[in-house]
């Protein structure tokens, strides 16, 4: 159930592969994440704050491989990592049926259908997982594309924190959205 290796043809006509993340992806993934953090206005982290070493990145990937209620998926185009999504299942007994989603992609791949492909793979995996019942994520309310994608996938608004993010003196609201997968 955990092995995923699927091809998708995106709106831009390019064929990509979505597969399980592996420890050997650590260095390439680290570079991709650092790049998309710098490109995105909707990730509440600065590139200089992303300081994982290769070993820490390897351990982070390993944590998704080892937990039954978690998965990390990598999107590749010609062996380059262009995006990723993860479901981080809670280790706490009372919340192990829940998994938080994190997703990112390189700017040049936005609006190509990559987000839909990543989200589809992750949600389908979660629906087959014996432990997970609820997926949740957080999104800037200003991120119209993200909110639209999550609604299209069936996520519903669960809560709102006003002025949660502050960047360059401007405040942004944080919306939590959730999806039942059982």
Tab-separated table of C-alpha atoms in Angstrom:
chain	number	residue	atom	x	y	z
A	1	UNK	CA	0.000	0.000	0.000
A	2	UNK	CA	2.873	2.377	0.622
A	3	UNK	CA	4.557	1.915	-2.760
A	4	UNK	CA	3.528	4.612	-5.193
A	5	UNK	CA	5.063	5.169	-8.607
A	6	UNK	CA	2.634	6.863	-10.999
A	7	UNK	CA	3.026	8.860	-14.190
A	8	UNK	CA	0.894	11.907	-14.974
A	9	UNK	CA	0.701	14.103	-18.033
A	10	UNK	CA	0.152	17.648	-16.834
A	11	UNK	CA	-1.666	20.522	-18.534
A	12	UNK	CA	1.649	21.700	-19.967
A	13	UNK	CA	2.002	18.336	-21.787
A	14	UNK	CA	4.959	17.242	-19.655
A	15	UNK	CA	5.014	13.751	-18.153
A	16	UNK	CA	5.998	13.603	-14.500
A	17	UNK	CA	6.413	10.786	-12.007
A	18	UNK	CA	5.065	10.811	-8.475
A	19	UNK	CA	6.726	8.278	-6.225
A	20	UNK	CA	7.597	7.571	-2.634
A	21	UNK	CA	10.366	9.690	-1.204
A	22	UNK	CA	13.590	7.837	-0.426
A	23	UNK	CA	16.478	8.688	1.882
A	24	UNK	CA	18.652	9.012	-1.222
A	25	UNK	CA	16.484	12.010	-2.280
A	26	UNK	CA	17.698	14.097	0.659
A	27	UNK	CA	20.157	16.380	-1.115
A	28	UNK	CA	18.017	17.012	-4.215
A	29	UNK	CA	14.885	17.520	-2.087
A	30	UNK	CA	16.710	19.958	0.184
A	31	UNK	CA	17.711	22.089	-2.818
A	32	UNK	CA	14.183	22.010	-4.269
A	33	UNK	CA	12.521	22.943	-0.974
A	34	UNK	CA	14.960	25.791	-0.359
A	35	UNK	CA	14.236	27.110	-3.871
A	36	UNK	CA	10.436	26.964	-3.617
A	37	UNK	CA	10.470	28.521	-0.153
A	38	UNK	CA	12.248	31.495	-1.718
A	39	UNK	CA	9.799	31.663	-4.617
A	40	UNK	CA	6.534	31.334	-2.698
A	41	UNK	CA	4.650	34.074	-0.947
A	42	UNK	CA	2.540	31.443	0.836
A	43	UNK	CA	5.134	29.489	2.804
A	44	UNK	CA	5.737	31.068	6.218
A	45	UNK	CA	9.473	30.422	6.192
A	46	UNK	CA	12.430	32.277	4.746
A	47	UNK	CA	15.056	30.392	2.728
A	48	UNK	CA	17.693	31.233	5.347
A	49	UNK	CA	15.469	29.660	8.028
A	50	UNK	CA	15.486	26.346	6.170
A	51	UNK	CA	18.700	25.001	7.660
A	52	UNK	CA	18.356	21.212	7.577
A	53	UNK	CA	21.634	19.394	7.000
A	54	UNK	CA	21.668	16.464	4.577
A	55	UNK	CA	21.623	14.087	7.572
A	56	UNK	CA	18.642	15.889	9.119
A	57	UNK	CA	16.851	15.798	5.754
A	58	UNK	CA	17.558	12.049	5.523
A	59	UNK	CA	16.138	11.517	9.021
A	60	UNK	CA	13.063	13.586	8.143
A	61	UNK	CA	12.412	11.452	5.050
A	62	UNK	CA	13.038	8.293	7.088
A	63	UNK	CA	10.349	9.365	9.593
A	64	UNK	CA	7.713	9.179	6.832
A	65	UNK	CA	8.920	5.771	5.719
A	66	UNK	CA	8.835	4.337	9.244
A	67	UNK	CA	5.381	5.509	10.374
A	68	UNK	CA	2.401	3.531	9.091
A	69	UNK	CA	0.151	6.607	9.018
A	70	UNK	CA	2.608	8.830	7.124
A	71	UNK	CA	3.953	9.149	3.601
A	72	UNK	CA	6.169	11.452	1.591
A	73	UNK	CA	5.738	11.685	-2.151
A	74	UNK	CA	8.169	13.241	-4.614
A	75	UNK	CA	7.265	14.669	-8.029
A	76	UNK	CA	9.997	14.286	-10.632
A	77	UNK	CA	10.527	15.535	-14.138
A	78	UNK	CA	13.582	14.112	-15.945
A	79	UNK	CA	15.055	12.991	-12.591
A	80	UNK	CA	14.739	16.497	-11.100
A	81	UNK	CA	12.555	16.944	-8.033
A	82	UNK	CA	9.957	19.586	-8.883
A	83	UNK	CA	7.651	19.240	-5.873
A	84	UNK	CA	6.634	17.127	-2.932
A	85	UNK	CA	3.736	16.376	-0.621
A	86	UNK	CA	3.648	14.645	2.712
A	87	UNK	CA	1.088	13.353	5.146
A	88	UNK	CA	2.485	13.471	8.652
A	89	UNK	CA	0.385	11.159	10.798
A	90	UNK	CA	0.295	11.936	14.485
A	91	UNK	CA	2.264	9.658	16.791
A	92	UNK	CA	-0.061	10.421	19.708
A	93	UNK	CA	-2.533	7.599	20.325
A	94	UNK	CA	-5.554	9.918	20.590
A	95	UNK	CA	-4.686	11.627	17.284
A	96	UNK	CA	-3.006	8.913	15.215
A	97	UNK	CA	-6.091	8.819	12.986
A	98	UNK	CA	-5.188	12.336	11.771
A	99	UNK	CA	-2.543	13.456	9.315
A	100	UNK	CA	-1.334	16.935	8.479
A	101	UNK	CA	-0.515	17.691	4.853
A	102	UNK	CA	2.400	19.764	3.645
A	103	UNK	CA	3.014	20.467	-0.026
A	104	UNK	CA	5.315	22.587	-2.134
A	105	UNK	CA	6.468	22.916	-5.725
A	106	UNK	CA	8.762	24.997	-7.852
A	107	UNK	CA	7.154	28.214	-9.114
A	108	UNK	CA	7.459	27.213	-12.774
A	109	UNK	CA	5.165	24.217	-12.107
A	110	UNK	CA	2.275	26.125	-10.515
A	111	UNK	CA	-0.992	26.020	-12.475
A	112	UNK	CA	0.234	22.972	-14.428
A	113	UNK	CA	-1.907	20.406	-12.608
A	114	UNK	CA	1.013	19.262	-10.457
A	115	UNK	CA	-0.758	20.238	-7.216
A	116	UNK	CA	-3.825	18.241	-8.245
A	117	UNK	CA	-1.679	15.217	-9.126
A	118	UNK	CA	0.233	15.355	-5.828
A	119	UNK	CA	-2.927	15.862	-3.790
A	120	UNK	CA	-4.773	13.072	-5.642
A	121	UNK	CA	-1.966	10.592	-4.922
A	122	UNK	CA	-1.793	11.565	-1.261
A	123	UNK	CA	-5.561	11.481	-0.660
A	124	UNK	CA	-5.970	8.141	-2.462
A	125	UNK	CA	-3.159	6.679	-0.356
A	126	UNK	CA	-4.795	8.015	2.831
A	127	UNK	CA	-8.152	6.482	1.881
A	128	UNK	CA	-6.463	3.067	1.715
A	129	UNK	CA	-4.507	3.554	4.946
A	130	UNK	CA	-5.900	1.501	7.842
A	131	UNK	CA	-5.134	4.170	10.460
A	132	UNK	CA	-5.945	7.562	8.914
A	133	UNK	CA	-9.470	8.964	9.067
A	134	UNK	CA	-8.935	12.722	8.809
A	135	UNK	CA	-6.510	14.813	6.762
A	136	UNK	CA	-5.947	18.455	7.611
A	137	UNK	CA	-3.881	21.327	6.280
A	138	UNK	CA	-3.294	25.000	6.817
A	139	UNK	CA	-3.361	27.597	4.069
A	140	UNK	CA	-3.126	31.369	3.724
A	141	UNK	CA	-6.614	32.630	2.915
A	142	UNK	CA	-5.013	34.839	0.221
A	143	UNK	CA	-3.714	31.713	-1.545
A	144	UNK	CA	-6.695	31.511	-3.916
A	145	UNK	CA	-5.160	28.742	-6.039
A	146	UNK	CA	-4.382	26.593	-3.004
A	147	UNK	CA	-7.792	27.092	-1.404
A	148	UNK	CA	-9.475	26.289	-4.731
A	149	UNK	CA	-7.439	23.082	-5.123
A	150	UNK	CA	-8.215	21.917	-1.593
A	151	UNK	CA	-11.939	22.597	-2.019
A	152	UNK	CA	-11.871	20.720	-5.344
A	153	UNK	CA	-10.344	17.757	-3.466
A	154	UNK	CA	-13.203	17.867	-0.925
A	155	UNK	CA	-11.510	19.708	1.948
A	156	UNK	CA	-13.764	21.932	4.035
A	157	UNK	CA	-12.930	24.938	6.158
A	158	UNK	CA	-12.472	23.925	9.798
A	159	UNK	CA	-11.212	27.128	11.355
A	160	UNK	CA	-9.646	30.514	10.831
A	161	UNK	CA	-6.996	32.431	12.748
A	162	UNK	CA	-6.933	36.102	11.816
A	163	UNK	CA	-3.541	37.783	11.342
A	164	UNK	CA	-1.703	34.498	11.959
A	165	UNK	CA	1.139	35.202	9.522
A	166	UNK	CA	3.080	38.470	9.376
A	167	UNK	CA	5.410	39.189	6.500
A	168	UNK	CA	6.968	42.531	5.690
A	169	UNK	CA	4.566	44.272	8.082
A	170	UNK	CA	1.471	42.764	6.435
A	171	UNK	CA	-0.840	40.281	8.158
A	172	UNK	CA	-2.417	37.203	6.590
A	173	UNK	CA	-5.166	34.911	7.869
A	174	UNK	CA	-4.588	31.168	8.323
A	175	UNK	CA	-7.340	28.742	7.371
A	176	UNK	CA	-7.385	25.146	8.580
A	177	UNK	CA	-9.158	22.750	6.247
A	178	UNK	CA	-9.960	19.079	6.759
A	179	UNK	CA	-11.129	16.046	4.830
A	180	UNK	CA	-12.618	12.792	6.092
A	181	UNK	CA	-11.000	9.852	4.288
A	182	UNK	CA	-13.168	7.110	5.853
